[in-house]
Short mmCIF file of C-alpha atoms in Angstrom, two decimals:
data_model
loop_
_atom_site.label_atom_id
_atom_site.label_comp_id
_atom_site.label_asym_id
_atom_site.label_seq_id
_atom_site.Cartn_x
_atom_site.Cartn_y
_atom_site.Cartn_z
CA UNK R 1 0.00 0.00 0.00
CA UNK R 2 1.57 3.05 -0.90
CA UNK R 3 1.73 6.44 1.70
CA UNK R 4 -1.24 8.18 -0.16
CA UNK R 5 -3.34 4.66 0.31
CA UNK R 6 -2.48 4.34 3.92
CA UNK R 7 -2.79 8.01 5.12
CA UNK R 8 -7.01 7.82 3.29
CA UNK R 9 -7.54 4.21 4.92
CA UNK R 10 -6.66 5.31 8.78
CA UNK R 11 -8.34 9.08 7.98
CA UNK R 12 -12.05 6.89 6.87
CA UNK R 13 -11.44 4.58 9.61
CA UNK R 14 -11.24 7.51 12.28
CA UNK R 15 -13.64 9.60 10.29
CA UNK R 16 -16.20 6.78 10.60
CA UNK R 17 -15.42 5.90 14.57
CA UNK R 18 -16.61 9.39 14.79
CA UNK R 19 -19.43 9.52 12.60
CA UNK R 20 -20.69 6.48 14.22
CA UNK R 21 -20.14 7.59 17.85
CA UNK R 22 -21.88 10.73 16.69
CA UNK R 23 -25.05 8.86 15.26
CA UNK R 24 -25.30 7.01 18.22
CA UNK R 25 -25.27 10.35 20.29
CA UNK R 26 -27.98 11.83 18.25
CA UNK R 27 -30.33 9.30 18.17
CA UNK R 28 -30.38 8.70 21.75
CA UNK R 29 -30.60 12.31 22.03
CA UNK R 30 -33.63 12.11 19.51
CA UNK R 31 -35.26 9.76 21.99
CA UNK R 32 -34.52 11.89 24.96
CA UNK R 33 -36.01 14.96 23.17
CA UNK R 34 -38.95 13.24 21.96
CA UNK R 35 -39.87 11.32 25.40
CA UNK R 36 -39.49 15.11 27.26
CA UNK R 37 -41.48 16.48 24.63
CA UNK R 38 -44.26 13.65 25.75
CA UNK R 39 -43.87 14.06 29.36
CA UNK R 40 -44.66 17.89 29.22
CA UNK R 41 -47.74 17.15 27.06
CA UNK R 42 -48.99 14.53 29.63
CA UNK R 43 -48.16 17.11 32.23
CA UNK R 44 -50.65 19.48 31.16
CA UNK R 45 -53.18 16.97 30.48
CA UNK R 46 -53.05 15.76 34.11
CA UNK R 47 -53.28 19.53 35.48
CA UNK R 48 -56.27 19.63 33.30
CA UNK R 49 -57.92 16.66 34.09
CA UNK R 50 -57.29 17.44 37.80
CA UNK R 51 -58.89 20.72 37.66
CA UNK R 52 -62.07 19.26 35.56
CA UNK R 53 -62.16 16.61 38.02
CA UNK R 54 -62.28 19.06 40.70
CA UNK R 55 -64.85 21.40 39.28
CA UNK R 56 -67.27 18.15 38.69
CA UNK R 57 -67.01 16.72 42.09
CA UNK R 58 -68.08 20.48 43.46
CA UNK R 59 -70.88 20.54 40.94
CA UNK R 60 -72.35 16.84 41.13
CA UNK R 61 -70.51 14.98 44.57
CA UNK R 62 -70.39 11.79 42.76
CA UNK R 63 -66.82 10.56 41.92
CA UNK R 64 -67.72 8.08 39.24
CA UNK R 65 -70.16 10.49 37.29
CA UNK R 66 -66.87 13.75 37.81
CA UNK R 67 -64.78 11.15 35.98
CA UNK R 68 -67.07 10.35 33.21
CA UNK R 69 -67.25 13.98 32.53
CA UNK R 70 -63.53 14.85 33.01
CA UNK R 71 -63.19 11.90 30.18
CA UNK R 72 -65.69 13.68 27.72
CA UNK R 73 -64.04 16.82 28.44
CA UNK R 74 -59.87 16.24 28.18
CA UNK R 75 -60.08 13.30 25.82
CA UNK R 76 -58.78 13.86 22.50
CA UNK R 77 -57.23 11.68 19.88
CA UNK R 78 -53.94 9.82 20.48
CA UNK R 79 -54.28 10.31 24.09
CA UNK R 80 -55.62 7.85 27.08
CA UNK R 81 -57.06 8.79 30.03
CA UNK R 82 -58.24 6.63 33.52
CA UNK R 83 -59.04 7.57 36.76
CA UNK R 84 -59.00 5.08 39.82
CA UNK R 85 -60.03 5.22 43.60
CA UNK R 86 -56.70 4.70 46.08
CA UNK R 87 -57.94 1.00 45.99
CA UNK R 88 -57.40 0.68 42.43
CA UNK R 89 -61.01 0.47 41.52
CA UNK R 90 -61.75 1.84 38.04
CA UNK R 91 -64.17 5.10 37.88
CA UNK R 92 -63.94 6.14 34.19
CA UNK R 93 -61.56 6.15 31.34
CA UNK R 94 -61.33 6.10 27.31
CA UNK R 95 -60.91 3.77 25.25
CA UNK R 96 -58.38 1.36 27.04
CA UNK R 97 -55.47 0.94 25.05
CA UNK R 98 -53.12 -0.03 27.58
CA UNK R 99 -53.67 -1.88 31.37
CA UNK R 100 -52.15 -0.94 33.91
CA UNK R 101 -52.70 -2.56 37.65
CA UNK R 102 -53.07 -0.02 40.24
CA UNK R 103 -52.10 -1.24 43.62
CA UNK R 104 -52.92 1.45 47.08
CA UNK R 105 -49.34 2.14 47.10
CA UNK R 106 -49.26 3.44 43.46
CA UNK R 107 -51.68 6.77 44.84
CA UNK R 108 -48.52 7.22 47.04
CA UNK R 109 -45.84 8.73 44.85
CA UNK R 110 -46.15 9.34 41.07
CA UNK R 111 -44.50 7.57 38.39
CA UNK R 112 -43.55 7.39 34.76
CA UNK R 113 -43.60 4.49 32.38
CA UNK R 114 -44.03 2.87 28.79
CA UNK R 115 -46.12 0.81 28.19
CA UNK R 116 -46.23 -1.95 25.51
CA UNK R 117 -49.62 -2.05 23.74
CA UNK R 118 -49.01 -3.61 20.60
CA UNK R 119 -49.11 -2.01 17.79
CA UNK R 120 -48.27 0.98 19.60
CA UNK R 121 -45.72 1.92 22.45
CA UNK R 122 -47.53 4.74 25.03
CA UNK R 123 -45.92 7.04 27.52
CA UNK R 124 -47.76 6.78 30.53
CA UNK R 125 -47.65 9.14 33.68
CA UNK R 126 -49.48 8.01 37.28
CA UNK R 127 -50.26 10.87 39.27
CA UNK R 128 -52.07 10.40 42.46
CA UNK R 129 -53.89 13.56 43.46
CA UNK R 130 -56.67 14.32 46.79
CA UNK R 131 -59.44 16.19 45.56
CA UNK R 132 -62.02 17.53 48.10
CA UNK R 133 -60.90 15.05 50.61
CA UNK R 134 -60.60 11.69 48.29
CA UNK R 135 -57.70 10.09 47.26
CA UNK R 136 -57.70 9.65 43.21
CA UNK R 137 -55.32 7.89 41.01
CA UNK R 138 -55.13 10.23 37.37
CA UNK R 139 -53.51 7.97 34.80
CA UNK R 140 -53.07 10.15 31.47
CA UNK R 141 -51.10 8.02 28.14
CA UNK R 142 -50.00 9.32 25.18
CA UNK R 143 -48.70 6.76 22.06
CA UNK R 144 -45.10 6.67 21.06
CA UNK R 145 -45.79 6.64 17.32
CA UNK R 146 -45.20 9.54 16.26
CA UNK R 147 -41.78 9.64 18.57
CA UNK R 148 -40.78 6.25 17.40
CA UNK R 149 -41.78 7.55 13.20
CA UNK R 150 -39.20 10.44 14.14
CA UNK R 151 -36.53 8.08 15.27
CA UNK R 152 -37.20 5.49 12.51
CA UNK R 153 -36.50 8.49 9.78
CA UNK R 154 -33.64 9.62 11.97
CA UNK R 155 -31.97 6.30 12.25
CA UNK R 156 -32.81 5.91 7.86
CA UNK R 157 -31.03 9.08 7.47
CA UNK R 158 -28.01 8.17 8.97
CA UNK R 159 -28.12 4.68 7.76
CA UNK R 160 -28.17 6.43 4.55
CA UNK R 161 -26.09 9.35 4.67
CA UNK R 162 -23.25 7.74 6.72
CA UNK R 163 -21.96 5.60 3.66
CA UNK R 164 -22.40 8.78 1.18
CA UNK R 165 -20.25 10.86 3.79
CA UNK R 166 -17.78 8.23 3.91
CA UNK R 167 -17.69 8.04 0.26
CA UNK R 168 -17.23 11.71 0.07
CA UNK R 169 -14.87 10.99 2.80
CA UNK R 170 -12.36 8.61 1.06
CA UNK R 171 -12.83 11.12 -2.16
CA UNK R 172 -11.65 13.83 -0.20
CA UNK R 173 -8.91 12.07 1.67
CA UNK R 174 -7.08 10.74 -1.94
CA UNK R 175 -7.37 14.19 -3.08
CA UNK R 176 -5.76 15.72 0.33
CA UNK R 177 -3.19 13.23 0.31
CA UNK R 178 -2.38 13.29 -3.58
CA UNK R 179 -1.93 17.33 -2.93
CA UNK R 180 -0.17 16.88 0.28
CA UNK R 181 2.48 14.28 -0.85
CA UNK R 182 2.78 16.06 -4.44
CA UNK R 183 5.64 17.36 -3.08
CA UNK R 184 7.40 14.92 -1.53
CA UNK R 185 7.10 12.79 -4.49
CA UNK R 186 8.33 15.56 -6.47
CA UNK R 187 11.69 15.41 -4.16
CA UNK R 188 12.27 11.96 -4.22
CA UNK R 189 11.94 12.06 -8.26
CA UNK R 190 14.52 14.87 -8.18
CA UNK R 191 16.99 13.50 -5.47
CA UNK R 192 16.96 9.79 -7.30
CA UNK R 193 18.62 12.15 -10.35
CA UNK R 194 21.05 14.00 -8.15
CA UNK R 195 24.48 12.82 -9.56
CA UNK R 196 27.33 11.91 -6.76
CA UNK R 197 29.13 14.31 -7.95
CA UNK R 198 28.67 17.92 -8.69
CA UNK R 199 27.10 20.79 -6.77
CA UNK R 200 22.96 19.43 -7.82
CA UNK R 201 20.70 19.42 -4.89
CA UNK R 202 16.85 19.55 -4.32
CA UNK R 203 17.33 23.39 -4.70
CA UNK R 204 17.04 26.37 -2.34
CA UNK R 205 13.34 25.74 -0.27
CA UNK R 206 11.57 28.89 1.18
CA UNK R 207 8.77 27.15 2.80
CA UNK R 208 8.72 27.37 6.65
CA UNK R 209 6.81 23.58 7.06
CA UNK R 210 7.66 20.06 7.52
CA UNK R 211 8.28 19.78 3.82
CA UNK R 212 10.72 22.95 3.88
CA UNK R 213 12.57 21.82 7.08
CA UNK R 214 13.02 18.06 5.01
CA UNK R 215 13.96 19.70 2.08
CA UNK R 216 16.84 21.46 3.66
CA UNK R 217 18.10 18.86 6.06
CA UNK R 218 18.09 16.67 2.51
CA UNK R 219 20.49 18.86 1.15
CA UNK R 220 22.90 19.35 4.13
CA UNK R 221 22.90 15.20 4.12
CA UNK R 222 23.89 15.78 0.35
CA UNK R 223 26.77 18.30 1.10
CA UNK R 224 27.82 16.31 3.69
CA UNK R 225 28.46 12.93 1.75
CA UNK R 226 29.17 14.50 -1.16
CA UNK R 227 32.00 16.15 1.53
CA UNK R 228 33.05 13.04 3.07
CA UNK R 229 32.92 11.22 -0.50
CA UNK R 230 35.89 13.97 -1.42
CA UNK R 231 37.73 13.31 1.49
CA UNK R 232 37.48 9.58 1.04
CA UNK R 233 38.64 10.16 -2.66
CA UNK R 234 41.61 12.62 -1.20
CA UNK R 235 42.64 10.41 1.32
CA UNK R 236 42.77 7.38 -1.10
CA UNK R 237 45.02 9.56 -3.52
CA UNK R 238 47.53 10.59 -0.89
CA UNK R 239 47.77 7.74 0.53
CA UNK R 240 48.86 5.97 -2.89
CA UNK R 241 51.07 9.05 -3.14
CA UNK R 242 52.57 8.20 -0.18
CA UNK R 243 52.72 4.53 -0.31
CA UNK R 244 54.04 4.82 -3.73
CA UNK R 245 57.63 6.18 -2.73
CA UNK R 246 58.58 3.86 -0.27
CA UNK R 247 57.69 1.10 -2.05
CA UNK R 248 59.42 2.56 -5.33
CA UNK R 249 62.18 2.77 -2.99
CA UNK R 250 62.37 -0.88 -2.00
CA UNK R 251 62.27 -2.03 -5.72
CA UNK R 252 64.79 -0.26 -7.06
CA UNK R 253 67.16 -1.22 -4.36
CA UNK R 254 66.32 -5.04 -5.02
CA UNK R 255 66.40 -4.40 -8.88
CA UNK R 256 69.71 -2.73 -8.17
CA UNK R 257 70.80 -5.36 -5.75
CA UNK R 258 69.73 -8.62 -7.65
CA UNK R 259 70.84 -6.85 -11.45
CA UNK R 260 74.25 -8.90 -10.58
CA UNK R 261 74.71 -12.44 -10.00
CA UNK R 262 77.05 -11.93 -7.02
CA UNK R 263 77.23 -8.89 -4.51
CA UNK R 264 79.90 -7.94 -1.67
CA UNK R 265 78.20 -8.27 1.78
CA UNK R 266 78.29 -4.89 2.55
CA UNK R 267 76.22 -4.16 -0.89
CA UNK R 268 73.59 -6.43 0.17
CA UNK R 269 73.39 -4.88 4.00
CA UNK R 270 73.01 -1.51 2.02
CA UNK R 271 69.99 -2.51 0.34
CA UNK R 272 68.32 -4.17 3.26
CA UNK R 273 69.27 -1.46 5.37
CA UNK R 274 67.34 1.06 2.62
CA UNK R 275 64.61 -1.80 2.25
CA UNK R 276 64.18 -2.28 6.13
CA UNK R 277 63.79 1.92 6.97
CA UNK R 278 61.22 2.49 4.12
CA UNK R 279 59.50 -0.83 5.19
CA UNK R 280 59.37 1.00 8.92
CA UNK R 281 57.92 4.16 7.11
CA UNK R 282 55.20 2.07 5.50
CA UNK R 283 54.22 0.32 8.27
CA UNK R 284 54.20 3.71 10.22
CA UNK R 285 51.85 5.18 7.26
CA UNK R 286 49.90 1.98 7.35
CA UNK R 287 49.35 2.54 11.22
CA UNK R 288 48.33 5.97 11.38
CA UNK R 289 46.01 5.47 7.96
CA UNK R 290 44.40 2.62 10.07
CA UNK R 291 44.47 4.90 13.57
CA UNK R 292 42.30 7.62 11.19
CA UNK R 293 39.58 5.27 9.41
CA UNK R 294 38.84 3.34 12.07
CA UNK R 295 38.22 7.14 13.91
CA UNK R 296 36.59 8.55 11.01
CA UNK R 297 34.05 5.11 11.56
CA UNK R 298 33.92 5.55 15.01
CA UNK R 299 34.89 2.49 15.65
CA UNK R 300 38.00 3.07 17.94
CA UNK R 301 37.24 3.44 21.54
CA UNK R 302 38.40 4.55 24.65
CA UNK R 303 40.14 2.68 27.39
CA UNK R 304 40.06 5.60 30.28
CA UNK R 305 41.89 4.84 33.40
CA UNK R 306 43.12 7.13 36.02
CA UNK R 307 46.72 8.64 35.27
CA UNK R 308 49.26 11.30 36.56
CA UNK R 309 49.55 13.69 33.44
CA UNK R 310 52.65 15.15 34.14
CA UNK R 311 54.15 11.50 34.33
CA UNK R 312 53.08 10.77 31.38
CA UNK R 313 54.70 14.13 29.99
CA UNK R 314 58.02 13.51 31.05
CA UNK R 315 57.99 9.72 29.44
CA UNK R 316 57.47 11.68 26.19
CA UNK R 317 59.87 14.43 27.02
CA UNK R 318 62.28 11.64 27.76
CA UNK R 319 61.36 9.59 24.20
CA UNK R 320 61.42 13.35 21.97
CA UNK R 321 64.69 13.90 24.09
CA UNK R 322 66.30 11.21 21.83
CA UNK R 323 64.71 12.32 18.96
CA UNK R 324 66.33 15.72 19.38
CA UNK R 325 69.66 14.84 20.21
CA UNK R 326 70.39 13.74 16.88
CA UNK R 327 69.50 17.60 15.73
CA UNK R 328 71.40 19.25 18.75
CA UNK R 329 67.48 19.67 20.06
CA UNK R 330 66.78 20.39 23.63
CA UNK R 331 63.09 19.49 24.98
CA UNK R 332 61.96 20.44 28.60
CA UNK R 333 59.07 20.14 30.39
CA UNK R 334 57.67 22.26 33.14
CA UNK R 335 54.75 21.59 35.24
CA UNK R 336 53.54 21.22 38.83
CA UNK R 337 53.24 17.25 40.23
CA UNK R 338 50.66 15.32 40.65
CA UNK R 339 48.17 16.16 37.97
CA UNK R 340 45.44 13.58 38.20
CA UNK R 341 43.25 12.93 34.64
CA UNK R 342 41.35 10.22 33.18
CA UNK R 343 41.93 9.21 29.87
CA UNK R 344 43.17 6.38 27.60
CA UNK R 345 46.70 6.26 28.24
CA UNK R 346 48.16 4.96 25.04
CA UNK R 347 46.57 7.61 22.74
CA UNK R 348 47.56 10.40 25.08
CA UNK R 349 50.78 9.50 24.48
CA UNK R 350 50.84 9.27 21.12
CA UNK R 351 49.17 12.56 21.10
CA UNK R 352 52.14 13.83 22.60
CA UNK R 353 54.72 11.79 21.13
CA UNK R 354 53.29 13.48 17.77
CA UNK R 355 53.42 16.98 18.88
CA UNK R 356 56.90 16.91 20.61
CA UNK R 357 57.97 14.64 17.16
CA UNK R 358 56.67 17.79 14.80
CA UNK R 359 57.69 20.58 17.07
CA UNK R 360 61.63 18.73 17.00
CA UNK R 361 61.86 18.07 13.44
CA UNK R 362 60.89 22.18 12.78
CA UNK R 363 63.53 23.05 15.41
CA UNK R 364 66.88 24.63 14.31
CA UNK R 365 69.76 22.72 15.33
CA UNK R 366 70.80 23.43 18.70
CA UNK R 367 67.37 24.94 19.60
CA UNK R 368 64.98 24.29 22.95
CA UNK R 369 61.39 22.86 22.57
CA UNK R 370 59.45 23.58 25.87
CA UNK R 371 56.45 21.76 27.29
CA UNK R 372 54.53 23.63 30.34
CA UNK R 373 51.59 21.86 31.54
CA UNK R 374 49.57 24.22 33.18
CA UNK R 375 46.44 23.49 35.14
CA UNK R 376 43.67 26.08 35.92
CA UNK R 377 40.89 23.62 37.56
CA UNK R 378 38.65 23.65 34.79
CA UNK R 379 41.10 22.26 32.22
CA UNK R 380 44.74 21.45 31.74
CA UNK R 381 46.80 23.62 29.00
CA UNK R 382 49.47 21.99 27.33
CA UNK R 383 51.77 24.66 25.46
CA UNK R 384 54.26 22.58 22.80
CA UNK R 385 56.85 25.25 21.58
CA UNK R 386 59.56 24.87 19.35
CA UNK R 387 62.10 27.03 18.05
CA UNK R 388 61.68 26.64 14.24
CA UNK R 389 61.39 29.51 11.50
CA UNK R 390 57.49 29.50 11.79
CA UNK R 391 54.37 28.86 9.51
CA UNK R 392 53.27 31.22 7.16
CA UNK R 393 50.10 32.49 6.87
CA UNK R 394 48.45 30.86 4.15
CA UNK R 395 49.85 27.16 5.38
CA UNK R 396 48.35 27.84 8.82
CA UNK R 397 44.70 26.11 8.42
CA UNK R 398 46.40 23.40 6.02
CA UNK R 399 48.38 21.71 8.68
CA UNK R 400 45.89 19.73 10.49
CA UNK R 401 44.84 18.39 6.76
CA UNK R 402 45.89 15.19 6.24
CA UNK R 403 49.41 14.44 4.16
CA UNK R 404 50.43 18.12 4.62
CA UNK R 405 53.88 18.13 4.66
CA UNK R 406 55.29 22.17 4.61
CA UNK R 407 58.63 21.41 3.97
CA UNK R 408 59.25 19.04 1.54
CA UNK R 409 63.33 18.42 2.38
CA UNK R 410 61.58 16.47 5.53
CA UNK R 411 58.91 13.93 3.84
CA UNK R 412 60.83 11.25 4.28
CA UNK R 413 60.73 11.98 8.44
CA UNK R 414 57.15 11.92 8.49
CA UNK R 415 53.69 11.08 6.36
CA UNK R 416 51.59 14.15 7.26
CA UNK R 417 49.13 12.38 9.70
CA UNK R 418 50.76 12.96 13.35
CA UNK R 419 48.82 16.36 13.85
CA UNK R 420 45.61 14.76 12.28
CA UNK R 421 45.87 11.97 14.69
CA UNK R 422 46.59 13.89 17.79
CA UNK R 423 44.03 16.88 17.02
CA UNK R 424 41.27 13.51 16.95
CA UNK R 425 42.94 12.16 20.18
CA UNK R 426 42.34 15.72 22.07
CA UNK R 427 38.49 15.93 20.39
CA UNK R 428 38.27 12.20 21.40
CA UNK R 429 38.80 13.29 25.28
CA UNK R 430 36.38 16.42 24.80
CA UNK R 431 39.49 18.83 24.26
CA UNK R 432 41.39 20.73 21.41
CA UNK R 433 44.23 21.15 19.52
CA UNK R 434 45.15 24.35 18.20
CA UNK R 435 47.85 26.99 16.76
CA UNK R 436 48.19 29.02 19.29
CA UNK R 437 50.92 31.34 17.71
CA UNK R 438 53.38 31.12 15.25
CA UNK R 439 56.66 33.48 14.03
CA UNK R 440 60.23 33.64 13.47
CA UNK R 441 60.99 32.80 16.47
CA UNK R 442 59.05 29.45 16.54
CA UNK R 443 55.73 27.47 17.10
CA UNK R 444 53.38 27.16 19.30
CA UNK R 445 50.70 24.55 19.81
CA UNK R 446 47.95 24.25 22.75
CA UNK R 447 46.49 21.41 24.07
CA UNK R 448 43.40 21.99 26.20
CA UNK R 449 42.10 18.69 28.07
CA UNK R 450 39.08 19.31 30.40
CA UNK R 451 39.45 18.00 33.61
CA UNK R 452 37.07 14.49 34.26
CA UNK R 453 36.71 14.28 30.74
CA UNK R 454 36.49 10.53 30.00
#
């Protein structure tokens, strides 16, 4: 069943729940209205057959004769009249068309009934009344027919005009849906055309409804693949880039290598030795690409545990310390003791590892890269300067891109991911990574961790 089909069924089905619920109401209403209509008829036929009464026992004294008179008098068609003694004996009436038993305790309290008197139905009202000092029973009827006609041609109307209003109903409904969804069908024709490429999208939307806000939220979903599609495609093409060296590397050393039948040892060493280091840069680029897509998929998480931060600090001050003594390269930390955090250890330290490895390798020879860890309750600042030349301007959004490199004489140090990797390691534990300030005199990165982040 399509939408269309399924949004007319439910609207009939709850259209005629109502409808029927309402039909029900009116015809019991119907009755209602009708049987009051009755009772205030037989009300004034009782006051007037107790006043008649009254005036023919003053006139004649004899009970039997007042009620033949009263009967002559207030008798008209369609109506019944009777009139009995407290002990239920019968002094006059009309022509009987209904019985009713009158026991002493009926000229007690009044009452109200129908009374089935085939062919008819009659409303019947027992009033007991004491006129000049004797205890009558008045019993005044009136037939239902013309009540039960009305409710007959009530309940034929709605038997017949419910199934034309749920006709026009269902009518209605397909037309109100086939408007309502025009445009949604009209979307999904036009996004099933909307190439993966290119800039295409369902097309600017000023409405301020449900269809506008889909519309829109549509074509952010579009940007966005059509975003993360580019990356995808970028990463895929650096990463061969990369790949591609190292590995042309390794061949042409075993080309070179195995072009001669017989080799000095030495030869041989050289060409593992070259083999083995861009094997280590591979598997390095392999790592980090891995480290990055299973992020970008969210599927790397978190092993928190409690640690002391500026510990952890000085084992990567210690580790970049080697680093930098081939280059001359002092690193130092400063810090107070004792800062507690919670946070996956391993990927803090490669966070760190990354920044200290970046800010040594821009260092000038014989220059000082400073760590200060500095704590403020709320977060804890880590401030990674180096000494290098600086980062011009236009390079300073690029290098948190992926396979940025700025200085190409150092590619084969590095593949371009460490800052990627540690900016997603300080968002991964709620914090940032950032450029704080760069010059001539050096670098300087900040990393801001907020304290109880887990």
């Amino acid at each position: 069943m399509t939408l269309r089909t399924r949004l007319t069924v439910w609207y009939s089905l709850v259209l005629l729940a109502v409808i029927t619920v309402s039909a029900v109401v009116v015809a019991w209403q119907l009755e209602r209205i009708g049987l009051r209509r009755v009772d205030r008829e037989l009300d004034a036929v009782t006051s007037t057959l107790s006043n008649v009464l009254r005036d023919e026992l003053h006139e004649t004294g004899d009970a039997k004769a007042a009620a033949d008179e009263a009967r002559e008098l207030v008798g008209a068609p369609g109506h019944a009249i009777a009139v009995f003694t407290a002990n239920g004996e019968r002094l006059g009436t009309t022509a009987d068309p209904f019985s009713i038993p009158i026991r002493p305790e009926d000229a007690s309290a009044p009452r109200q009934l129908i009374v089935h008197s085939p062919p008819d139905d009659w409303r019947v009202h027992v009033q007991p009344a004491t006129i000049d000092g004797r205890t009558l029973v008045l019993v005044t009827g009136i037939s239902l027919a013309d009540v039960m006609r009305e409710q007959r041609e009530a309940r034929e109307a709605i038997m017949v005009g419910i199934p034309i209003m749920l006709l026009l109903a269902i009518a209605g409904g397909l037309w109100i849906a086939s408007v309502g969804l025009r445009p949604i069908a009209a979307m999904a024709e036009r996004a099933a055309s909307i190439p993966l490429t290119g800039a295409d999208d369902l097309g600017h939307s000023d409405r301020t409804d449900e269809l506008g806000v889909l519309a829109r939220a549509f074509n952010g979903l579009v940007a966005r693949l059509r975003t993360a599609l580019q990356t995808q495609r970028q990463f895929m093409a650096d990463a061969s880039h990369e790949l591609r060296t190292p590995l042309s590397v390794i061949r042409s050393a075993a080309d070179v290598t195995l072009s001669r039948a017989h080799r000095d040892e030495p030869e041989y060493r050289e060409a593992l030795t070259i083999a083995g280091d861009e094997a280590k840069r591979v598997g390095r680029l392999v790592e980090d690409m891995l480290v990055l897509a299973r992020a970008d998929a969210g599927g790397y998480p978190l092993r928190p545990v409690d640690l002391y931060l500026d510990e952890l600090v000085s084992e990567c001050r210690s580790a970049a310390s080697v680093l930098g003594a081939e280059r001359g390269v002092t690193v130092s930390s400063h810090g107070p003791a004792d800062i507690t955090f919670v946070g996956d250890e391993d990927l803090l330290r490669r966070m760190l590892l990354n920044v200290l490895r970046n800010a040594v390798q821009h260092s000038r020879p014989h220059g000082l890269v400073a760590v200060d860890v500095v704590p403020n309750g709320v977060s804890i600042a880590i401030r990674v300067s180096d000494a290098g030349t600086g980062i011009a301007e236009g390079d300073r959004d690029r290098i948190f891109d992926r396979f940025v490199q700025l200085d190409p004489s150092r590619r084969a140090d590095g593949s371009g991911l460490g800052l990627p990797i540690a900016r997603w390691i300080a968002e991964a534990h709620g914090g940032t990574l950032e450029l704080e300030s760069s010059g001539e005199t050096g670098t300087t990165f900040c990393i801001e961790l907020p304290v109880g982040s887990r």
